[in-house]
mmCIF file of C-alpha atoms and ligand atoms in Angstrom:
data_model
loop_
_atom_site.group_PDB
_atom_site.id
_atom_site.type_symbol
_atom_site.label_atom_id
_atom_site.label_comp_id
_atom_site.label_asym_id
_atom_site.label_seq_id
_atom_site.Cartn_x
_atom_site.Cartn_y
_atom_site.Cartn_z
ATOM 1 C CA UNK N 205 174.503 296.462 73.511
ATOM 2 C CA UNK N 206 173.656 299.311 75.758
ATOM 3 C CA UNK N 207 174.200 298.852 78.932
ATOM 4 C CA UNK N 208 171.195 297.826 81.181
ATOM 5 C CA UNK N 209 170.028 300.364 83.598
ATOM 6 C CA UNK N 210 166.701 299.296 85.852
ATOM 7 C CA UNK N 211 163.933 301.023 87.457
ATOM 8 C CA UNK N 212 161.983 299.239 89.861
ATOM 9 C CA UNK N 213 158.284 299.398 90.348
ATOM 10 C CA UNK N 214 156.748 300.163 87.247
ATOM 11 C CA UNK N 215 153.106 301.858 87.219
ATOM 12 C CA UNK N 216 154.346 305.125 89.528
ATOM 13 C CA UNK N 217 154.240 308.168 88.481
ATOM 14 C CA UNK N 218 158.203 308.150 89.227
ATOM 15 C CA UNK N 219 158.928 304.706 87.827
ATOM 16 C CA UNK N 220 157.525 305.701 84.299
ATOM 17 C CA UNK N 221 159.111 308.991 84.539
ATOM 18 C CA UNK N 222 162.300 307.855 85.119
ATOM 19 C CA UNK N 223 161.709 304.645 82.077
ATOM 20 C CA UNK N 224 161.144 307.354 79.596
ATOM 21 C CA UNK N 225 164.179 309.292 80.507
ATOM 22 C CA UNK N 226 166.959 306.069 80.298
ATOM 23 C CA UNK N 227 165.245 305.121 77.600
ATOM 24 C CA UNK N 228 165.815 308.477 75.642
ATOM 25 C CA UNK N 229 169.184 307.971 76.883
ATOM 26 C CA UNK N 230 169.574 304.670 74.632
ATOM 27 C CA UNK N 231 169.546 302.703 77.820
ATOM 28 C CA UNK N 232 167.606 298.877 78.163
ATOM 29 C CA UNK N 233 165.797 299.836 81.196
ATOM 30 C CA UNK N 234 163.590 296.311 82.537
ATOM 31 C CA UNK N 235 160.750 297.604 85.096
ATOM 32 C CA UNK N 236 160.095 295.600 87.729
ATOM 33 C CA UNK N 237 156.871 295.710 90.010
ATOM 34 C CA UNK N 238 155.011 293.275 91.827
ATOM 35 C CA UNK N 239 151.665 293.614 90.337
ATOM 36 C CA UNK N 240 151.704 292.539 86.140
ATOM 37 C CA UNK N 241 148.636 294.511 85.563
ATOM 38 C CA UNK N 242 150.809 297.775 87.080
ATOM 39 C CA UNK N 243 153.404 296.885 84.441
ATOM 40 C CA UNK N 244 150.646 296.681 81.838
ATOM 41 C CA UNK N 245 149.266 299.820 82.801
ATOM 42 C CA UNK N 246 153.031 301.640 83.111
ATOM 43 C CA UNK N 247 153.655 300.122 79.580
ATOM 44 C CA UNK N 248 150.478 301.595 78.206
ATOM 45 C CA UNK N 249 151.142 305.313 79.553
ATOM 46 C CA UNK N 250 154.574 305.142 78.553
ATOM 47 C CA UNK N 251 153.560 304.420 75.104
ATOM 48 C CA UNK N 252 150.984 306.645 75.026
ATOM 49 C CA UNK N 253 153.301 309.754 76.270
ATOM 50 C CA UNK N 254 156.352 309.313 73.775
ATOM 51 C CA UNK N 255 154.248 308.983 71.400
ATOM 52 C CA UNK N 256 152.499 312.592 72.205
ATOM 53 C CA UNK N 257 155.951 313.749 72.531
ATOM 54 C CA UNK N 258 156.801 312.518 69.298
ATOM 55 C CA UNK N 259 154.170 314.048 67.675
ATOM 56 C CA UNK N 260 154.604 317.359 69.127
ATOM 57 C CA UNK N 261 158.316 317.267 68.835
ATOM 58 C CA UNK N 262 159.059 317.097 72.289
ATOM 59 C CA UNK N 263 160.614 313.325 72.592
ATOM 60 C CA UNK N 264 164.171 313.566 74.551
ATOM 61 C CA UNK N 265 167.293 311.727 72.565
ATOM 62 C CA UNK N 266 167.811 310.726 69.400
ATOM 63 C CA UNK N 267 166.180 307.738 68.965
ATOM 64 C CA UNK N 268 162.447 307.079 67.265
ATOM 65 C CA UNK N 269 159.624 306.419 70.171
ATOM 66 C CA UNK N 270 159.405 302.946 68.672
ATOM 67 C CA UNK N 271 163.237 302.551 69.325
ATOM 68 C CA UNK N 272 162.597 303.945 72.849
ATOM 69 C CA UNK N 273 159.802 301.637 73.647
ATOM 70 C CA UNK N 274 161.745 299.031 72.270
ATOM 71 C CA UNK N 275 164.494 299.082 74.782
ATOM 72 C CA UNK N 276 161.951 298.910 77.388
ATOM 73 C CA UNK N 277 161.014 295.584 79.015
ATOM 74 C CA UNK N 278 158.812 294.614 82.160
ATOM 75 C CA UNK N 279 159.255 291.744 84.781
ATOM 76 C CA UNK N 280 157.926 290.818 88.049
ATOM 77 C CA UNK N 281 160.822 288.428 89.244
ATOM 78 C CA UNK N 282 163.257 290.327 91.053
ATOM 79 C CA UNK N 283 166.363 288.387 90.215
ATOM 80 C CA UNK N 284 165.214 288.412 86.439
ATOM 81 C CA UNK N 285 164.714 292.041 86.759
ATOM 82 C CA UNK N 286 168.356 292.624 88.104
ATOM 83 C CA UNK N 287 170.220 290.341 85.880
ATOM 84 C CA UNK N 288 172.967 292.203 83.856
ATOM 85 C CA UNK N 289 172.466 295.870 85.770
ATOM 86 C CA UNK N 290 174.678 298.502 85.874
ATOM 87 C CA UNK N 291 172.489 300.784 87.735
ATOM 88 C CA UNK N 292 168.909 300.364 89.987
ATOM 89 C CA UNK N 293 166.600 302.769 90.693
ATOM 90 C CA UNK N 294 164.046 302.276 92.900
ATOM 91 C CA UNK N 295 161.237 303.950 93.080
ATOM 92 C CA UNK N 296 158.995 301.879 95.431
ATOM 93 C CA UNK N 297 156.194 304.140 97.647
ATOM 94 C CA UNK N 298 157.863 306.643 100.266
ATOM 95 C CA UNK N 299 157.566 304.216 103.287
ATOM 96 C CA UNK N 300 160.980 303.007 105.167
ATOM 97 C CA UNK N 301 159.993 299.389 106.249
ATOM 98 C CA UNK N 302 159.059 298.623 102.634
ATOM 99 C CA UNK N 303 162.266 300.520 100.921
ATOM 100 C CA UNK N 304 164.455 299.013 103.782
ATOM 101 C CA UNK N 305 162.806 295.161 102.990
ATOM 102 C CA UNK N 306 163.293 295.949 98.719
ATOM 103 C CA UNK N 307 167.335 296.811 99.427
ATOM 104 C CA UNK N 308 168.085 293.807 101.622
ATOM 105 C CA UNK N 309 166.619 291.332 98.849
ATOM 106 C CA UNK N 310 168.142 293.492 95.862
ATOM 107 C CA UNK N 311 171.125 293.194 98.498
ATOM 108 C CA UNK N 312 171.284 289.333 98.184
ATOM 109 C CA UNK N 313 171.167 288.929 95.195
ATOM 110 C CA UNK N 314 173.424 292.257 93.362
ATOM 111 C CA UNK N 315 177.112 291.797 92.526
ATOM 112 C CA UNK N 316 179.664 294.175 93.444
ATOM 113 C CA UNK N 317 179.125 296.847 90.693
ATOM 114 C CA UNK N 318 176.094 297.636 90.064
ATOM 115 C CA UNK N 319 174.823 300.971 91.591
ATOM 116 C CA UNK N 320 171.430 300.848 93.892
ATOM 117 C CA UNK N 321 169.759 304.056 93.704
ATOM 118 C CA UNK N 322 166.388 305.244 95.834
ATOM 119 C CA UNK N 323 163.711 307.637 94.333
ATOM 120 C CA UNK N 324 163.271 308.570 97.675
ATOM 121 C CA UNK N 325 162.234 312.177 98.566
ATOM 122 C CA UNK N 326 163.137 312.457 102.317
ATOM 123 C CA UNK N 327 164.316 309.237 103.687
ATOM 124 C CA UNK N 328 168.327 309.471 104.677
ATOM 125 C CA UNK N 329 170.648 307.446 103.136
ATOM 126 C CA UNK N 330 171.800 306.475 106.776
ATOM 127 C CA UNK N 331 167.861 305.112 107.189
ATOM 128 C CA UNK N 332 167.667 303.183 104.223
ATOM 129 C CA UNK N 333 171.311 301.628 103.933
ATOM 130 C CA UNK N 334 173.367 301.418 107.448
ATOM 131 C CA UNK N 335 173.806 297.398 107.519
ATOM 132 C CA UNK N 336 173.350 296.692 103.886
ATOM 133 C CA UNK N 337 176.257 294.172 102.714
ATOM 134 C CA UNK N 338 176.546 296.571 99.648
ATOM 135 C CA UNK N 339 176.346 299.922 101.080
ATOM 136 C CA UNK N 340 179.313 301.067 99.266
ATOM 137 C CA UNK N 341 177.352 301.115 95.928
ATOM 138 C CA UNK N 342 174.227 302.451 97.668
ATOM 139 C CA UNK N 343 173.034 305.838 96.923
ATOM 140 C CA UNK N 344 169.962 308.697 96.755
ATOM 141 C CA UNK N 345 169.112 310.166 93.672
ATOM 142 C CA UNK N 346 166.147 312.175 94.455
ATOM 143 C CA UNK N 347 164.291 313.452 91.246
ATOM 144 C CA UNK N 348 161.914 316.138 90.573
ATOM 145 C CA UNK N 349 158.244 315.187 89.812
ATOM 146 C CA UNK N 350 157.803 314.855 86.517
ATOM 147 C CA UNK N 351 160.912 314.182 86.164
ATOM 148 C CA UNK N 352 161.177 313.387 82.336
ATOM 149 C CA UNK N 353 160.614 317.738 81.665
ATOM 150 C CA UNK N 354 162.420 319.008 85.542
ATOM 151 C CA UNK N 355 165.805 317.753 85.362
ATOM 152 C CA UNK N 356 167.214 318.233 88.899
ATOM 153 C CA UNK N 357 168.616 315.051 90.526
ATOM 154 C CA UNK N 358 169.700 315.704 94.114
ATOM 155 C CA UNK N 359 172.577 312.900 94.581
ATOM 156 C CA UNK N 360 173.086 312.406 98.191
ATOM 157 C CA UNK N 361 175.917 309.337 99.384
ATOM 158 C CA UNK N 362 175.374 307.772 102.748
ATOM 159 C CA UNK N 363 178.332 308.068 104.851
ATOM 160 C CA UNK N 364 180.181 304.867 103.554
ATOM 161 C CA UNK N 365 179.002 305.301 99.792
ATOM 162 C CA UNK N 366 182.266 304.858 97.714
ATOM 163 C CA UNK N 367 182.961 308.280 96.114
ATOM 164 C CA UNK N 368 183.215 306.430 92.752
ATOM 165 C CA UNK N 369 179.782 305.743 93.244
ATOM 166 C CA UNK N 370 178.683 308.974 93.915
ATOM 167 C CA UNK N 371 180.400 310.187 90.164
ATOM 168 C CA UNK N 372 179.414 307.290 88.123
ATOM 169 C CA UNK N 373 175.954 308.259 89.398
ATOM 170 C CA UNK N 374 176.295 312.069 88.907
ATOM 171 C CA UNK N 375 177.716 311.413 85.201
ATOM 172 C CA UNK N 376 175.025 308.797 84.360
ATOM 173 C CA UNK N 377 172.487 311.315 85.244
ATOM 174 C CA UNK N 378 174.419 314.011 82.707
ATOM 175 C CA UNK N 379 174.470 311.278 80.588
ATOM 176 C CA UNK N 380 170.758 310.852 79.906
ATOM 177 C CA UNK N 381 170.417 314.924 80.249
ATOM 178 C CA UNK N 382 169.336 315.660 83.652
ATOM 179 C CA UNK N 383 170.929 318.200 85.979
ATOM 180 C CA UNK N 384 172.646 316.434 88.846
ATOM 181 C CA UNK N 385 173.630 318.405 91.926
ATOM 182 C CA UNK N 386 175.778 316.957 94.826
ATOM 183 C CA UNK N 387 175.088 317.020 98.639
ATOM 184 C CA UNK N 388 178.419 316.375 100.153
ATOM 185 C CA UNK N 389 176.714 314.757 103.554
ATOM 186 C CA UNK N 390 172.503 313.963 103.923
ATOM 187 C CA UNK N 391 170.528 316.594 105.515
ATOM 188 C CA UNK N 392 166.858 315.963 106.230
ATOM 189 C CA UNK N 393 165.029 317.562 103.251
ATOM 190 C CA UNK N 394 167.976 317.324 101.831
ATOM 191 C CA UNK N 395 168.143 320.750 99.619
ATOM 192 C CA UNK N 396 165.315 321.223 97.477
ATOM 193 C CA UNK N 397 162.536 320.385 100.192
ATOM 194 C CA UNK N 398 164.367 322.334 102.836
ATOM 195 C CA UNK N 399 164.187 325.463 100.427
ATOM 196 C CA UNK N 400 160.943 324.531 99.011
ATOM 197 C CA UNK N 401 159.470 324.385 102.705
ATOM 198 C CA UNK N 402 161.136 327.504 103.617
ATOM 199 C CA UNK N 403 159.068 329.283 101.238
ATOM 200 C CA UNK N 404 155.891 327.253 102.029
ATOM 201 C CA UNK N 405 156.090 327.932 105.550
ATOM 202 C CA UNK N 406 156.592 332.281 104.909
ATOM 203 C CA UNK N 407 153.542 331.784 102.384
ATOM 204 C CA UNK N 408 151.437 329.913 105.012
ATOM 205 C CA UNK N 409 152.359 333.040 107.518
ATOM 206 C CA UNK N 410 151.556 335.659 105.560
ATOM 207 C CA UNK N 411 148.059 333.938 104.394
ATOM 208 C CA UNK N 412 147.399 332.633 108.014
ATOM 209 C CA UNK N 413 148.413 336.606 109.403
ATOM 210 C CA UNK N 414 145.759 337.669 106.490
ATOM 211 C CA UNK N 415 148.606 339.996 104.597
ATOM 212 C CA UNK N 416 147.713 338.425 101.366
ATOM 213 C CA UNK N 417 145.338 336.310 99.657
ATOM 214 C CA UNK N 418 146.087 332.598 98.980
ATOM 215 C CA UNK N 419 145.727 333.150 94.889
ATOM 216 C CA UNK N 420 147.749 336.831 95.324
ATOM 217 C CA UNK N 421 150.332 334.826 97.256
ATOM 218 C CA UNK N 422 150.791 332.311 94.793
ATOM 219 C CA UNK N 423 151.271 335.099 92.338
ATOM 220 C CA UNK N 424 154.273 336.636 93.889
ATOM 221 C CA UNK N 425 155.877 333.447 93.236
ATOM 222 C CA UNK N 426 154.488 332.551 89.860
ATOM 223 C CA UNK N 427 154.788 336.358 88.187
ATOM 224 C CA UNK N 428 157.946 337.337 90.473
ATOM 225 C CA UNK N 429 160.232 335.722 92.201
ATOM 226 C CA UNK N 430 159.914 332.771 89.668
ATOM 227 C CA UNK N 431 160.685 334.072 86.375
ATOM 228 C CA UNK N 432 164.203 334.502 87.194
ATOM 229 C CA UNK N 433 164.494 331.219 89.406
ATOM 230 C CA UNK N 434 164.064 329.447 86.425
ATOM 231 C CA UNK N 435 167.050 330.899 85.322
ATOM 232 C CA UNK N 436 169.585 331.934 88.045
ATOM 233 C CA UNK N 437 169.209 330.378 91.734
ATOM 234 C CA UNK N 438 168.664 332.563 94.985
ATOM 235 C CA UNK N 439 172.817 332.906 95.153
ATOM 236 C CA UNK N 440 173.505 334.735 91.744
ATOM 237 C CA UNK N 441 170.355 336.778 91.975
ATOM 238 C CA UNK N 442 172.222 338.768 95.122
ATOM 239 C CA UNK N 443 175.074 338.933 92.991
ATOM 240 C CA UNK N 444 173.562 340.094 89.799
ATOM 241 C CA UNK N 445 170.801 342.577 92.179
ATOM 242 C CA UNK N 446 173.833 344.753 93.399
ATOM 243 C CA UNK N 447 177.423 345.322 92.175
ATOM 244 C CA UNK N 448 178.360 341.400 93.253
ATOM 245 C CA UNK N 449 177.742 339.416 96.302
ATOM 246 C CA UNK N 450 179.897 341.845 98.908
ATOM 247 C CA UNK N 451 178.027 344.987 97.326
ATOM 248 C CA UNK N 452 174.462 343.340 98.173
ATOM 249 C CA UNK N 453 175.556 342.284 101.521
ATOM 250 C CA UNK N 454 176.339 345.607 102.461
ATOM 251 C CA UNK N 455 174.041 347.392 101.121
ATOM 252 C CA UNK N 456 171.008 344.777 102.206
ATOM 253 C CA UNK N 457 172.200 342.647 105.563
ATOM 254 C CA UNK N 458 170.351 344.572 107.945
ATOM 255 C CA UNK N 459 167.075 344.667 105.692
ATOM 256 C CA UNK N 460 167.559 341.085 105.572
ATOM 257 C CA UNK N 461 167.894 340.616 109.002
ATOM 258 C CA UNK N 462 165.659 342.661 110.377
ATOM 259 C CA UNK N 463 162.762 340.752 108.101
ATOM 260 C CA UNK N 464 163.965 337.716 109.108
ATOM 261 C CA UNK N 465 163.673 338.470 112.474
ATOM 262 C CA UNK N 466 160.120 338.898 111.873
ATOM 263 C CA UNK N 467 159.239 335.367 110.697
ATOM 264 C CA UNK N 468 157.009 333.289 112.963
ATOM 265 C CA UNK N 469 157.067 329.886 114.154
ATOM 266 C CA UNK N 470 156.737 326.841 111.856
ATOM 267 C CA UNK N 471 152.931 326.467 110.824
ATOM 268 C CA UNK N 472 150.890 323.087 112.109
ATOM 269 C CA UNK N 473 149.522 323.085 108.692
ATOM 270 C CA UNK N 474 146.326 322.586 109.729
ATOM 271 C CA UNK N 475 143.151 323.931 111.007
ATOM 272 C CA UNK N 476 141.545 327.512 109.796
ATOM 273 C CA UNK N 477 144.111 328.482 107.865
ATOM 274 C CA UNK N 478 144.291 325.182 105.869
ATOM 275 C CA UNK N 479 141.290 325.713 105.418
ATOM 276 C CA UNK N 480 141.172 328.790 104.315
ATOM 277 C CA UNK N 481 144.251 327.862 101.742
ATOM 278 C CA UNK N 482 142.206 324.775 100.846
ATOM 279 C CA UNK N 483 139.162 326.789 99.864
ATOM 280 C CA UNK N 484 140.924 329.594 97.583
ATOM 281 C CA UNK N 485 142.956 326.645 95.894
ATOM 282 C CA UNK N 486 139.712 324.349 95.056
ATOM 283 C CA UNK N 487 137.629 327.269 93.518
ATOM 284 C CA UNK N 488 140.542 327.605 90.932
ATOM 285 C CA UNK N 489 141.157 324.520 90.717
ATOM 286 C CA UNK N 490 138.356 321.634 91.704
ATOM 287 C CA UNK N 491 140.380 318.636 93.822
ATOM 288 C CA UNK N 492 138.997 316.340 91.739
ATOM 289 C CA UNK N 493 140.930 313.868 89.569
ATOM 290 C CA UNK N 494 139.778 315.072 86.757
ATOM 291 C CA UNK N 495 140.293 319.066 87.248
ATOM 292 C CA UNK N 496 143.863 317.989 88.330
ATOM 293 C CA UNK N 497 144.704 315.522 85.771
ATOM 294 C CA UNK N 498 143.874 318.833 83.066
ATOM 295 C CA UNK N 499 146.088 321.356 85.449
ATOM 296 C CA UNK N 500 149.139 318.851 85.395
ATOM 297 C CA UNK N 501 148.709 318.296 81.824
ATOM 298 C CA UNK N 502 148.977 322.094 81.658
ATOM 299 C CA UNK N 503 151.582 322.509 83.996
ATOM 300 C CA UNK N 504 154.059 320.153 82.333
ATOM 301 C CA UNK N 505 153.333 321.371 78.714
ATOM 302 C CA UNK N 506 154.425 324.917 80.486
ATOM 303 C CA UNK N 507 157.679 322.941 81.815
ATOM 304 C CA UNK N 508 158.015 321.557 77.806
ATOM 305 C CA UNK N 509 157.980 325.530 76.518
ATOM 306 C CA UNK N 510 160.099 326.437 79.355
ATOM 307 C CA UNK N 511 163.058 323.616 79.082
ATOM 308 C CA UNK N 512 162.967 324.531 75.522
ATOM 309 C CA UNK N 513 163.535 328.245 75.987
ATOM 310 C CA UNK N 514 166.244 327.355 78.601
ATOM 311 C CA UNK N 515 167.847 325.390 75.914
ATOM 312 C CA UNK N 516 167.990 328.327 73.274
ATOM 313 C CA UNK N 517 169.443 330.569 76.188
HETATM 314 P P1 NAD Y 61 153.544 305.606 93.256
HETATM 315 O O1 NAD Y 61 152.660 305.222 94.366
HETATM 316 O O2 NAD Y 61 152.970 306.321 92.078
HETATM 317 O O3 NAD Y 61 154.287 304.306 92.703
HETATM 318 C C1 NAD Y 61 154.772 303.281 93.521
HETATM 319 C C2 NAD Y 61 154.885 301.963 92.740
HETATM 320 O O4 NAD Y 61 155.485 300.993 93.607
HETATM 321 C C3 NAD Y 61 153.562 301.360 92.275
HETATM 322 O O5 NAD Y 61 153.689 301.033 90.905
HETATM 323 C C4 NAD Y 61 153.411 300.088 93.125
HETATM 324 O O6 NAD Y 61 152.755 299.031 92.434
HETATM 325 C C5 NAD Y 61 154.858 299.724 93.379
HETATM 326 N N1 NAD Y 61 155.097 298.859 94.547
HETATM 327 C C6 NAD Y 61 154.470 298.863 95.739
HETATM 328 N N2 NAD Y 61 155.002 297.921 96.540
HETATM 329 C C7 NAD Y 61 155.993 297.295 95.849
HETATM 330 C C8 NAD Y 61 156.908 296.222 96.131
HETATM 331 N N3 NAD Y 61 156.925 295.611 97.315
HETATM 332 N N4 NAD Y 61 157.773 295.860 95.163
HETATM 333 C C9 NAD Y 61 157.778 296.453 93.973
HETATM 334 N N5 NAD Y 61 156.930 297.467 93.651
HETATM 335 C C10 NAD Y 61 156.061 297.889 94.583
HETATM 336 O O7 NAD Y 61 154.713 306.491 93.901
HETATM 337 P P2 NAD Y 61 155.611 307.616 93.189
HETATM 338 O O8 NAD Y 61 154.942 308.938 93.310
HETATM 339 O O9 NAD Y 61 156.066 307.149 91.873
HETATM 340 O O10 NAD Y 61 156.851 307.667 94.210
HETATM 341 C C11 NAD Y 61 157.877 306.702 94.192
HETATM 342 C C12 NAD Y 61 159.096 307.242 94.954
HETATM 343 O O11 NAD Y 61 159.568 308.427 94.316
HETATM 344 C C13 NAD Y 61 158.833 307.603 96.403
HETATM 345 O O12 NAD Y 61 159.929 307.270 97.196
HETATM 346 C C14 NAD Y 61 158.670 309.097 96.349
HETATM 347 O O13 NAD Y 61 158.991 309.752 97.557
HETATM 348 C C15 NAD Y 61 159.675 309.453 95.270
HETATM 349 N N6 NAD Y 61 159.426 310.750 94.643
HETATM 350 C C16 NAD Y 61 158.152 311.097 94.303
HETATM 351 C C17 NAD Y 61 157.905 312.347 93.756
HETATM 352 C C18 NAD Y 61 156.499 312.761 93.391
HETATM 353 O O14 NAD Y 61 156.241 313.962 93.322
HETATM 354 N N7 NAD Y 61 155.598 311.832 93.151
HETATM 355 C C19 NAD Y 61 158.976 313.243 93.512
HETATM 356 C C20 NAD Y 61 160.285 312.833 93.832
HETATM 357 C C21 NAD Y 61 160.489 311.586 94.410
#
């Protein structure tokens, strides 16, 4: 039998996300939440999305969506849920009290084995584990939202995490065909968010300073900087944009510097220039559920055409 792998908390966004990619790995996955009518509702959009996927070719692994859904159960005891685990991810809201209260049940009643995991986006491992009895075997793996079409999996060990736990994790991620990445110690952000908010926080300057429009700004990124970030990070781009890394930084360290000396403060995020953002944003697209609910759809059917590309690459 395969082996069991969990996710807690069921009718998230990350929860179902993460279902649908064990389960295209050929892993049981139970979901546990503590509302049944979440699980209902998780089950029913689960359903509903392999079998879109299916129809339009774009279901992960190798098995049928029936076989998927199959191997997919829901529970709202705990200690049912965990029974037989080799692996839980949680995926509870992004609030410490109420992570830090889910690990010190799941940590009276886990063996010594299984792996506990946390969805978490910016909580530290030293936050959510120091005092657990089974810290050894706790760990972050942070996903990116949707996760099912962005693979990236930020694995980040609290201090005392065994380092077999770390590499069972990374290779269970391979496993099921994301794209795991290793922080050797947790930073806040850890290392998408802290790049991700460096380039938020330049785009809120230059907006705020009134150098560019929000819709122009968004451009740079989407038409420029972007189209080879899906393909080569930050780091090979210098390489590739001279003759090697040593070439660039000669020929480009005191452009680089003498820009970055020029960035501002960090934004409040707030205010006129929110605003202003907020207002350029909603005309393209309304804030309404419905408006976004069509733009996501949209966005992640561009993610589907672009992990395929990468693939034939
Ligand atoms: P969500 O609000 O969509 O889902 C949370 C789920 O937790 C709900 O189904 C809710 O019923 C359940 N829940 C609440 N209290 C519970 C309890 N005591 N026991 C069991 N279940 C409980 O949230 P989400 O967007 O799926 O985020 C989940 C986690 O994933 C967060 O830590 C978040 O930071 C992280 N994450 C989110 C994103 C994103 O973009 N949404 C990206 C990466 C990581």
């Amino acid at each position: 039998a395969a082996p069991a792998a969990l996710t807690l908390t069921a009718g998230g966004l990350i929860g179902c996300s993460w279902a649908m990619v064990f389960a295209a790995g050929g892993f049981k996955v139970k979901l546990y939440d503590i509302a049944q009518q979440q699980l209902t509702t998780a089950l029913e959009n689960v359903r509903k999305q392999m079998k879109e996927l299916e129809e339009s070719g774009f279901l992960k692994g190798t098995l049928s969506a029936e076989k998927q859904l199959a191997l997919i159960s829901v529970c709202t005891d705990m200690k049912a849920a965990v029974e037989g685990a080799t692996f839980i991810q949680e995926c509870t809201p992004e609030n410490l009290e109420l992570k830090k209260m889910i690990f010190s049940q799941l940590d009276l009643i886990v063996d010594d084995s299984v792996i506990l995991s946390s969805s978490t986006s910016c909580l530290l491992p030293s936050k959510l584990f120091t005092g657990l009895k089974h810290v050894k075997q706790c760990i972050v793996s942070h996903p990116v939202n949707p996760p099912y079409f962005v693979p990236l999996v930020e694995i980040v060990p609290h201090p005392e995490t065994d380092p077999s736990v770390t590499e069972k994790t990374y290779a269970l991620m391979k496993k099921v065909g994301q794209s795991p990445v290793k922080l050797n110690r947790e930073i806040e952000g850890f290392v998408l968010n802290r790049l991700q908010y460096a380039v938020i926080s330049e785009a809120w300057r230059l907006v705020g300073e009134g150098v560019i429009s929000p819709t122009d700004l968004d451009v740079v990124m989407s038409d420029g900087l972007g189209m080879r970030y899906a393909f080569i990070g930050p780091l090979e781009t210098m390489h590739l944009n001279a003759e090697g890394i040593s070439n660039y930084c000669e020929r480009y360290r005191e452009g680089m510097k003498l820009v970055l000396n020029t960035f501002g403060p960090v934004p409040e995020f707030s205010g006129e220039i929110e605003q202003k953002i907020n207002q350029a944003m909603s005309e393209k697209v309304p804030a309404v559920p419905k408006h976004l609910g069509a733009r996501r759809e949209w966005r992640d059917d561009c993610l589907i055409g672009l992990a395929k590309l990468k693939k034939q690459m």
